[in-house]
CSV table of C-alpha atoms and ligand atoms in Angstrom, one decimal:
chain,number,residue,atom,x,y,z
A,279,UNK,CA,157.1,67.7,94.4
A,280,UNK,CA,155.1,64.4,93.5
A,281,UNK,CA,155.5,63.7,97.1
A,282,UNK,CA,154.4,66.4,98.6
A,283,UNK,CA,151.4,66.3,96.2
A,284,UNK,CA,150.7,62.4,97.6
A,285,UNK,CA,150.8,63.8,101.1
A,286,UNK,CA,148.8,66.7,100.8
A,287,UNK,CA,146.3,64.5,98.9
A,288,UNK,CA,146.4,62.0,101.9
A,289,UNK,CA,146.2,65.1,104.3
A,290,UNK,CA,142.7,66.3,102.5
A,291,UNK,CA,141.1,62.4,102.7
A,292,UNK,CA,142.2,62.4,106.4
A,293,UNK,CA,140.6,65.5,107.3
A,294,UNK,CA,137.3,64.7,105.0
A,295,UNK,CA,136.9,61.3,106.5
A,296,UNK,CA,137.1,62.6,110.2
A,297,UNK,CA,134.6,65.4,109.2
A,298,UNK,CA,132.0,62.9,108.0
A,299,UNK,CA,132.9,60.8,111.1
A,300,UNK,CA,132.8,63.6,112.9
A,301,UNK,CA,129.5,63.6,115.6
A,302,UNK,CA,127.8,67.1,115.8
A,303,UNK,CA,126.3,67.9,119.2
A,304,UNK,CA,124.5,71.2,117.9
A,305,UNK,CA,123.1,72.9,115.5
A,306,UNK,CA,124.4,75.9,113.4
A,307,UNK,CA,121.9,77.6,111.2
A,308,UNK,CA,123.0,78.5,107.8
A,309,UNK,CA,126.0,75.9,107.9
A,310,UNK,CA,126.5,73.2,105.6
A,311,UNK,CA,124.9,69.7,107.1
A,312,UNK,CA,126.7,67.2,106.6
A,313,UNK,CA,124.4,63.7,106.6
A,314,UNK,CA,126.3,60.1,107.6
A,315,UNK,CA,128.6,60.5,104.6
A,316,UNK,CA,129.8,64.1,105.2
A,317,UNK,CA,127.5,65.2,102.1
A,318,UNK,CA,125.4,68.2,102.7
A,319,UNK,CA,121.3,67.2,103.4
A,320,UNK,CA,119.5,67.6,100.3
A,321,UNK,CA,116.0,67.9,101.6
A,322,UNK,CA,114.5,71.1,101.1
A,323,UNK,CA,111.3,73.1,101.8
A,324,UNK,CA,110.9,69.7,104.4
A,325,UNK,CA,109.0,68.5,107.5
A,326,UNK,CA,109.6,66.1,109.8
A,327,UNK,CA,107.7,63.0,111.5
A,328,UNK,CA,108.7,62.0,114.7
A,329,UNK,CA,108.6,57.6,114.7
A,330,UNK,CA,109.8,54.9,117.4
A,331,UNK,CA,112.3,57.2,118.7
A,332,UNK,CA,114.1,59.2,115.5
A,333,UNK,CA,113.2,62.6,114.0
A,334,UNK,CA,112.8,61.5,110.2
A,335,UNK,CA,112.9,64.9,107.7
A,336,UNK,CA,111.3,64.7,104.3
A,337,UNK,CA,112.4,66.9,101.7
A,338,UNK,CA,113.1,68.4,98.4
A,339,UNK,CA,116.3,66.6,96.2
A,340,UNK,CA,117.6,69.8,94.8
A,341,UNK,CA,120.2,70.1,91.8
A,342,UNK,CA,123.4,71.7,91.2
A,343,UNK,CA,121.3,73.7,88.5
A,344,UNK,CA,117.8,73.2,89.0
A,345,UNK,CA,114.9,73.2,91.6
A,346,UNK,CA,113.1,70.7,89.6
A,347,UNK,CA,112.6,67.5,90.8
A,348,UNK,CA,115.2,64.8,88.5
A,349,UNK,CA,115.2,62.7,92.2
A,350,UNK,CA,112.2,62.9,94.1
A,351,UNK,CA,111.4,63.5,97.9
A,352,UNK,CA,114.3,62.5,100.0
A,353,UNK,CA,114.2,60.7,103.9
A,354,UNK,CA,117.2,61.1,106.9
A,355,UNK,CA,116.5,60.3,110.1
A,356,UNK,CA,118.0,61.4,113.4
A,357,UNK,CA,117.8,60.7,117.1
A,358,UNK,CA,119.1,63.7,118.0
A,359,UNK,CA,118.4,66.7,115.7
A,360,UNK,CA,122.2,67.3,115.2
A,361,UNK,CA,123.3,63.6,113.4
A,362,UNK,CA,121.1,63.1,110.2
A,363,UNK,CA,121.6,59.4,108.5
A,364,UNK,CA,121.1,59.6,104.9
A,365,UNK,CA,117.7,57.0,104.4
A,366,UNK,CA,117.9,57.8,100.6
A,367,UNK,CA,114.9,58.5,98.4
A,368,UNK,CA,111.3,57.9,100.1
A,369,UNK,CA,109.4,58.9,96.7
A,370,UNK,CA,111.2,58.9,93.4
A,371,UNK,CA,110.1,60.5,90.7
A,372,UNK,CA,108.8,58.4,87.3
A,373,UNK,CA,110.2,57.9,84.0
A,374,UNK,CA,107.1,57.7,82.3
A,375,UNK,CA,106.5,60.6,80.8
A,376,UNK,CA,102.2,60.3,81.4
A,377,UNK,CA,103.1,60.7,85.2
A,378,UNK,CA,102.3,63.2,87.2
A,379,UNK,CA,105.0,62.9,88.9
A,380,UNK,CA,107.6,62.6,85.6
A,381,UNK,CA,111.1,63.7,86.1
A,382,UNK,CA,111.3,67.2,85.4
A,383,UNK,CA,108.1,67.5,87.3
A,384,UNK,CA,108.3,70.2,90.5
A,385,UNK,CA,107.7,68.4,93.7
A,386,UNK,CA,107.7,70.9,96.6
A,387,UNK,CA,107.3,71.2,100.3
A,388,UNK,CA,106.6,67.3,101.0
A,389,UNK,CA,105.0,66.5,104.2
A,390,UNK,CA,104.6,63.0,106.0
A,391,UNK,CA,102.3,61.8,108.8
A,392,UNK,CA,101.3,58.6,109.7
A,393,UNK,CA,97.9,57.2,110.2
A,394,UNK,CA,97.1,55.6,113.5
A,395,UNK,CA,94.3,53.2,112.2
A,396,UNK,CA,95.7,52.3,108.8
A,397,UNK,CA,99.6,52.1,110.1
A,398,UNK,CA,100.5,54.2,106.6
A,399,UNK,CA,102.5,56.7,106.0
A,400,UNK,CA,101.2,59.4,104.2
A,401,UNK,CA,102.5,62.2,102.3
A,402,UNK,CA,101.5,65.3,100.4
A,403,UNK,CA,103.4,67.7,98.4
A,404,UNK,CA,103.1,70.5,96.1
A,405,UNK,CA,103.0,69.6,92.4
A,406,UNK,CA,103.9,71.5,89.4
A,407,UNK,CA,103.6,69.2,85.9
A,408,UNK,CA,106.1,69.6,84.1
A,409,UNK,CA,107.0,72.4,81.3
A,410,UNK,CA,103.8,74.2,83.1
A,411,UNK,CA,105.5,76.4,85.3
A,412,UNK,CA,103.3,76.9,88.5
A,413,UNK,CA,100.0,76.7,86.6
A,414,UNK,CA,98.5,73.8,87.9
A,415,UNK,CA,98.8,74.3,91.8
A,416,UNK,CA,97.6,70.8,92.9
A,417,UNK,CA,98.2,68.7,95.8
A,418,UNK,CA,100.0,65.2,95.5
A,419,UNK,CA,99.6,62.2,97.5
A,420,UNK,CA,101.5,59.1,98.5
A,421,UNK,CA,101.8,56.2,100.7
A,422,UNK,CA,104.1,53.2,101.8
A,423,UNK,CA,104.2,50.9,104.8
A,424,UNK,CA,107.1,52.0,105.8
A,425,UNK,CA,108.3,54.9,107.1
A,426,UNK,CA,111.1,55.7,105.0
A,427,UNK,CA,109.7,54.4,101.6
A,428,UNK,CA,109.4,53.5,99.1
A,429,UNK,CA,105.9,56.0,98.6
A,430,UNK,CA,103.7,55.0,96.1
A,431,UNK,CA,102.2,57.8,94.3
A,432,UNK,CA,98.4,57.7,94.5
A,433,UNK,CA,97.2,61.0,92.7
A,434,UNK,CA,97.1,64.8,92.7
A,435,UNK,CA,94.1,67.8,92.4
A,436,UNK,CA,92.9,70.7,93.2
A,437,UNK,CA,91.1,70.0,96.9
A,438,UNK,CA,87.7,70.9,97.8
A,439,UNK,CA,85.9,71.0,94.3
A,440,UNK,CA,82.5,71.5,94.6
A,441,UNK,CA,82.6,73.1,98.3
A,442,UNK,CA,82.1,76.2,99.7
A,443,UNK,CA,84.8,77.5,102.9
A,444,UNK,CA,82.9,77.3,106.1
A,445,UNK,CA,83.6,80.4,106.3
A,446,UNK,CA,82.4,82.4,104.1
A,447,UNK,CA,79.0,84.0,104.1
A,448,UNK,CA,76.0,83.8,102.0
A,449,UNK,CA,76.6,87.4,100.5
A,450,UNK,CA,80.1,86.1,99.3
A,451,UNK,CA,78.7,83.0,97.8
A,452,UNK,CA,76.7,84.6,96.2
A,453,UNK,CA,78.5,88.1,94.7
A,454,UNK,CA,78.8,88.2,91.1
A,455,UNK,CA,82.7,90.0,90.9
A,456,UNK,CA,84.5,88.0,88.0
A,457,UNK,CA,88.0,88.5,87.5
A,458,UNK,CA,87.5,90.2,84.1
A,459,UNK,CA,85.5,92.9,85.7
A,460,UNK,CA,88.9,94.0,87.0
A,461,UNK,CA,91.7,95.6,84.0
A,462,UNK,CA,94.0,95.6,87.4
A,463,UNK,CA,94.9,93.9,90.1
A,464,UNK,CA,95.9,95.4,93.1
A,465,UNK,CA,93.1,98.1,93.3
A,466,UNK,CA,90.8,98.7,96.5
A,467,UNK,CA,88.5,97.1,94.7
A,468,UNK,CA,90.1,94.0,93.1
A,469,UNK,CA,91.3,93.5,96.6
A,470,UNK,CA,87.6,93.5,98.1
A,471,UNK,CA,86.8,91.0,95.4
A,472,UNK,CA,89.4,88.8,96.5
A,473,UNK,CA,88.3,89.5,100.6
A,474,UNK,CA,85.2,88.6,99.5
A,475,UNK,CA,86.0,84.9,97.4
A,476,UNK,CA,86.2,85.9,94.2
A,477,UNK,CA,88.6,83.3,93.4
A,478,UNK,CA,86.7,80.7,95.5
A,479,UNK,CA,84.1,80.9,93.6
A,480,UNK,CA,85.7,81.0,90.3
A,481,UNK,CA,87.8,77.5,91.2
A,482,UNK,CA,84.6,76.3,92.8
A,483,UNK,CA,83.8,73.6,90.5
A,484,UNK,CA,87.4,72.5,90.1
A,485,UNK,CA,88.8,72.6,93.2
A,486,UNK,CA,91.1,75.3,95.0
A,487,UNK,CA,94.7,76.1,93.9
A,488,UNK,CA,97.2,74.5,96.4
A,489,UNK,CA,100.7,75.3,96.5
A,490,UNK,CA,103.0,75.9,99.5
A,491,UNK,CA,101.6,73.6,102.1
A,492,UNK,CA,102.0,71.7,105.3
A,493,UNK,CA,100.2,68.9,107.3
A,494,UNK,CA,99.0,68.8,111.1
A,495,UNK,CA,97.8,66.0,113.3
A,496,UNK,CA,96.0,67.2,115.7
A,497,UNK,CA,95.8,65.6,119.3
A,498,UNK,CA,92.6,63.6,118.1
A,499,UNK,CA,94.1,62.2,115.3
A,500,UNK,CA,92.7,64.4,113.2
A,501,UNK,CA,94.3,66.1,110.1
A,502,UNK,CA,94.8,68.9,108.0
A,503,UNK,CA,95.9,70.4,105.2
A,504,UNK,CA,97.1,74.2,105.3
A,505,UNK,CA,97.9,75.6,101.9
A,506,UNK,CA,98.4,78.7,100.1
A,507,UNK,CA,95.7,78.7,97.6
A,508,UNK,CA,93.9,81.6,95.3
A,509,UNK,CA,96.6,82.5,93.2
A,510,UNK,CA,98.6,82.7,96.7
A,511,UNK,CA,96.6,85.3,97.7
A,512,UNK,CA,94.6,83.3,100.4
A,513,UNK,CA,95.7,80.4,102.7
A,514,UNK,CA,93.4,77.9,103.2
A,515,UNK,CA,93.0,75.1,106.0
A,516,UNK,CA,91.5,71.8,105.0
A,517,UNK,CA,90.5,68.7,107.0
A,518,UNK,CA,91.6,65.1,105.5
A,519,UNK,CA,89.8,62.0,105.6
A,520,UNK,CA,90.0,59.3,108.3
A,521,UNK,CA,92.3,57.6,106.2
A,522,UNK,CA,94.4,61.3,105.5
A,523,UNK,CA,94.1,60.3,101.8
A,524,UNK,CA,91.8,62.7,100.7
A,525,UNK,CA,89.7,65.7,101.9
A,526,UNK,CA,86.5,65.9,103.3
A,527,UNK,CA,85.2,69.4,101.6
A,528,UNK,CA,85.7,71.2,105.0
A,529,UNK,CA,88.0,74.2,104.9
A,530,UNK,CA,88.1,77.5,105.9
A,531,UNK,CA,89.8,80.5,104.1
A,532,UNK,CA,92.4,82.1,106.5
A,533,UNK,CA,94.0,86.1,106.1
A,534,UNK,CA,91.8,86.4,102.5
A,535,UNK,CA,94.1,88.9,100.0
A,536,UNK,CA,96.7,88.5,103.0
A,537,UNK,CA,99.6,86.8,100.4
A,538,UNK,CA,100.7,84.0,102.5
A,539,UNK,CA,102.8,81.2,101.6
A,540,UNK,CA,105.2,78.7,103.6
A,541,UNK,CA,102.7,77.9,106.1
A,542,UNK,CA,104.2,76.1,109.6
A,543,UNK,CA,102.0,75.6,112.4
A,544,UNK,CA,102.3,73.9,116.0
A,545,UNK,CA,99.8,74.2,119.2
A,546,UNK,CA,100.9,75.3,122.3
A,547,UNK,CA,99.0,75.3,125.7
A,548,UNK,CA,96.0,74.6,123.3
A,549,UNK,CA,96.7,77.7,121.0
A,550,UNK,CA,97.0,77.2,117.5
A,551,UNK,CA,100.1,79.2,116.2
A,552,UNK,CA,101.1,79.5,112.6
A,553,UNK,CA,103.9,81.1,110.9
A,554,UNK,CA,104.1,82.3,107.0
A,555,UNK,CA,106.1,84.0,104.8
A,556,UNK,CA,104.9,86.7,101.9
A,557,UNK,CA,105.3,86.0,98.7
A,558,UNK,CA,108.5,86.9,97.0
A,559,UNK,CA,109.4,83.7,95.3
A,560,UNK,CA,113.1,82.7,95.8
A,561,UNK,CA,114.1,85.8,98.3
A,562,UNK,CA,113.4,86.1,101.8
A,563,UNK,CA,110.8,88.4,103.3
A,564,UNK,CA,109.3,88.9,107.0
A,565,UNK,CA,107.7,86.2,108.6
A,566,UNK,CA,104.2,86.5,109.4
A,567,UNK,CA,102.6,85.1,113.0
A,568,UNK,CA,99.1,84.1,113.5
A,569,UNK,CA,97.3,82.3,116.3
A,570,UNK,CA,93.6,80.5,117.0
A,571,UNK,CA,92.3,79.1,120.3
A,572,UNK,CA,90.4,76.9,117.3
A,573,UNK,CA,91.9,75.2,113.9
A,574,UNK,CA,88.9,76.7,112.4
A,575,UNK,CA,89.3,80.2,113.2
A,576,UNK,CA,89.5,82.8,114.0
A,577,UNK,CA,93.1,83.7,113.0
A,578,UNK,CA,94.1,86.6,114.3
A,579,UNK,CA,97.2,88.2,113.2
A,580,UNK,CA,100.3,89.4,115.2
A,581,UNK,CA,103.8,91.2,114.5
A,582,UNK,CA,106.8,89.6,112.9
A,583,UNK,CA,107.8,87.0,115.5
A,584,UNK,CA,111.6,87.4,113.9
A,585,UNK,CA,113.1,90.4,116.1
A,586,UNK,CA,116.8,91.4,116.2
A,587,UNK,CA,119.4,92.0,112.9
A,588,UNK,CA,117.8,90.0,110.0
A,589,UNK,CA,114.3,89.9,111.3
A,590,UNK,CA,113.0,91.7,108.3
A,591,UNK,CA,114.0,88.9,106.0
A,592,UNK,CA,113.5,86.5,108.6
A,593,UNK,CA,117.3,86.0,108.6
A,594,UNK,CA,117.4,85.3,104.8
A,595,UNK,CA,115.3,82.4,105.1
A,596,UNK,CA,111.3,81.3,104.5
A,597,UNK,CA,109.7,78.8,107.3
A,598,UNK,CA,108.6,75.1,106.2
A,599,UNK,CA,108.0,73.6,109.3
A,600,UNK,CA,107.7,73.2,112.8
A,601,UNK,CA,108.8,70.5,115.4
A,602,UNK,CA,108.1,70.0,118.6
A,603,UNK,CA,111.2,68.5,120.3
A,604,UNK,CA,109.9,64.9,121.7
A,605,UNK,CA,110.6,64.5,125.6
A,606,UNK,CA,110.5,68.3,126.1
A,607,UNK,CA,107.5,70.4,127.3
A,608,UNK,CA,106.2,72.7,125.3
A,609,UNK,CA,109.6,73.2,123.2
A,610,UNK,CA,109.6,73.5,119.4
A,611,UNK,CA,111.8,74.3,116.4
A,612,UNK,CA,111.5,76.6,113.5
A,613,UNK,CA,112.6,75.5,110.7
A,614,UNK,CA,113.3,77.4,107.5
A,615,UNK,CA,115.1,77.1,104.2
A,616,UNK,CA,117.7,79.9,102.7
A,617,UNK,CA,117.1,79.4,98.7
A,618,UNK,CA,119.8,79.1,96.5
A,619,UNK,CA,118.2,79.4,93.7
A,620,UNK,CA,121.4,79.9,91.2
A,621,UNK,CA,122.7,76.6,93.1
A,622,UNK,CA,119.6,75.2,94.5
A,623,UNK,CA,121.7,72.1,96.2
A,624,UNK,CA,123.5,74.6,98.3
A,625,UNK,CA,120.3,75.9,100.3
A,626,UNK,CA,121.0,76.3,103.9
A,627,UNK,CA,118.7,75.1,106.6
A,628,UNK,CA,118.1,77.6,109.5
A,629,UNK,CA,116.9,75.8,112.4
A,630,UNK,CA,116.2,77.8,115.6
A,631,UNK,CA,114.5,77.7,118.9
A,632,UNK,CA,111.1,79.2,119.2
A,633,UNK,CA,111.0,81.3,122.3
A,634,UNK,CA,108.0,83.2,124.0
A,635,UNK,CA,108.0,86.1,125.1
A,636,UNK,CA,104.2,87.2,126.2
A,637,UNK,CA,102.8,84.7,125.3
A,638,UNK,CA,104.1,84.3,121.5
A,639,UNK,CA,106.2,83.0,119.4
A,640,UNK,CA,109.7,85.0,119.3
A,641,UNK,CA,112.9,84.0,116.7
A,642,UNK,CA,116.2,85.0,117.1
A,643,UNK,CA,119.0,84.2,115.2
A,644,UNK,CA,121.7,82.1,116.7
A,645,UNK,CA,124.9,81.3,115.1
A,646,UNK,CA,125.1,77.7,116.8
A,647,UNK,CA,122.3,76.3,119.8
A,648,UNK,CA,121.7,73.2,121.0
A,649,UNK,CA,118.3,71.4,122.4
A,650,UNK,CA,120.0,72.4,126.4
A,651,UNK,CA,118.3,75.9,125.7
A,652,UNK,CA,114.7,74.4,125.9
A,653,UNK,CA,115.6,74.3,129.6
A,654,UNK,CA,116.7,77.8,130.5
B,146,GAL,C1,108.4,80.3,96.9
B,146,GAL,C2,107.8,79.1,97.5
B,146,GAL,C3,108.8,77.9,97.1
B,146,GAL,C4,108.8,77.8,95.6
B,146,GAL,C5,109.3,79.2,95.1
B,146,GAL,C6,109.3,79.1,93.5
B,146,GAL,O1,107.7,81.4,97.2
B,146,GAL,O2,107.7,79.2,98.9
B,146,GAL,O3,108.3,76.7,97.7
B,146,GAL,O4,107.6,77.5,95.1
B,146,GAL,O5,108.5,80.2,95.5
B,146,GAL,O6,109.6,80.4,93.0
């Protein structure tokens, strides 16, 4: 009996250690991904940044219990989009309970990108402080010399105090509608009020709300912020300083009372495409599409670009980000998280090709792909 127990103990290391040895040549959405060490990727709600030849993907550290940060933003890097090499924690959370960024804070959605003229790496993320629940809806930035950490914290607010969208007109600047004017939300009216900035102007003098967010480089270097601002209800796209440490006070309001979060966006053939979820918290709901010939607008709206079984939950999953695939033309991959939020460590990542069909962006579920398909 002991024997036996011995060998089928042997039997088990065996097998683990070949799994975590094991090389992966494709990717299978909603799997467990093992990193370098046969652990499952813990970086959640991520991006990725494409350096000297290796994808590297910034993301969440989740718990077995909790979505709040107790780690920080973690960093694994891959050369092939299949192999991810556990780079450990880029930015780590503080023990100092005055930090923004004190354990037990929510750090969400992080975001790197690297800065041509200043050779630093810079990321943002959604912060929550802690014991505040979602109230304070700032953006957080960080920076390090090196790609994969450590980050330095440098600050977090609410972007674009004191400035007016570039977009919206004199009439809106200047309307009157107050939040209290309204018992409920969710009427024709409330909703107008919202078209037309009532919550711009009420966070005017302290900045818009920021929560789910990504960045974009643009071909000329320039960068943005896209963010899901005004109580969620509007997203908002914001150009950063030179240096991408700050903003310069242009932004433009895009889908106003539209209730878009999880933005992702990529260009392709010089159209701006973007893809969102709604807002349902934790659960999954249809993605959203949009496109623009310009960052600045307009954003037109299009279909669900999910189609087949799933589509209306976007396969159970909500986007974060989108990468182009480097040394292929025009290919690029969604990618999305599946929240756990019972078991927030176990989220799945569902990763898939984006296809076109006329012209836009199409998702369909595949139960394993690899980057061959970009050229069908
Ligand atoms: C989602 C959002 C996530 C997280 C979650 C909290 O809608 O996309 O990043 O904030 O809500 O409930």
């Amino acid at each position: 009996m002991k024997n036996s127990k011995l060998l089928f103990a042997g039997i088990f290391c065996l097998l683990s250690l070949s799994i975590s040895a094991q090389k992966l040549n494709a990717i299978y959405p909603g799997a467990i991904l093992p990193d370098d060490t046969g652990i499952h990727v813990n970086a959640h709600g991520g991006g990725i940044l494409y350096h000297d030849g290796k994808y590297y993907l910034f993301g969440e550290h989740k718990g077995e219990k909790s979505s709040a940060a107790f780690v920080g933003v973690t960093c694994y890097s891959s050369e092939d989009f299949y192999n991810w090499i556990n780079e450990g924690v880029a930015l780590s959370v503080s023990d100092d309970p005055k930090s923004d960024i004190v354990s037990g804070s929510v750090i969400e959605r992080p975001k790197v990108i690297y800065n041509e003229k200043t050779k630093k790496f810079v990321m943002y993320f959604h912060l929550e402080l802690k014991d505040h629940g979602y109230e304070a809806a700032r953006v957080a930035i960080a920076v390090s010399d090196n790609i994969t950490g450590p980050y330095k914290y440098l600050k977090s607010y609410r972007p674009n105090a004191g400035y007016y969208p570039l977009n919206m007109t004199d009439v809106q600047k200047n309307a009157t509608a107050k939040l209290s004017d309204f018992k409920d939300w969710w009427t024709p009216e409330w909703r107008q009020a919202t078209i037309d900035g009532m919550f711009t102007r009420r966070d005017l003098a302290g900045g818009q709300m920021s929560r789910d967010m990504t960045l974009y480089v643009d071909d000329d270097g320039k960068a943005y912020h896209i963010y899901s601002s005004e109580e969620n209800l509007t997203l908002q796209l914001a150009e950063l300083s030179d240096d991408y440490l700050s903003h310069t006070g242009k932004y433009i309001r895009i889908a106003p009372a539209g209730h878009n979060e999880a933005p992702a966006i990529f260009k392709k053939d010089g159209t701006y495409f973007m893809i969102t979820s709604g807002c349902t918290g934790w659960a999954p709901n249809a993605a959203r599409l949009f496109s623009a010939d310009n960052i600045w607008g307009p954003w037109t709206e299009h279909p669900n670009p999910a189609v087949g079984e799933g589509a209306d939950l976007t396969f159970n999953s909500q986007s974060t980000f989108i990468q182009p695939v480097i040394g292929k033309k025009e290919a690029f991959i969604f990618m999305a998280d599946r929240w756990t939020p019972k078991h927030p460590i176990d989220a799945r990542y569902i990763w898939l090709p984006i296809q076109f069909e006329n012209g836009l962006p199409v998702l369909k579920w595949l139960d394993k792909w690899d980057l061959s398909i970009f050229e069908n």
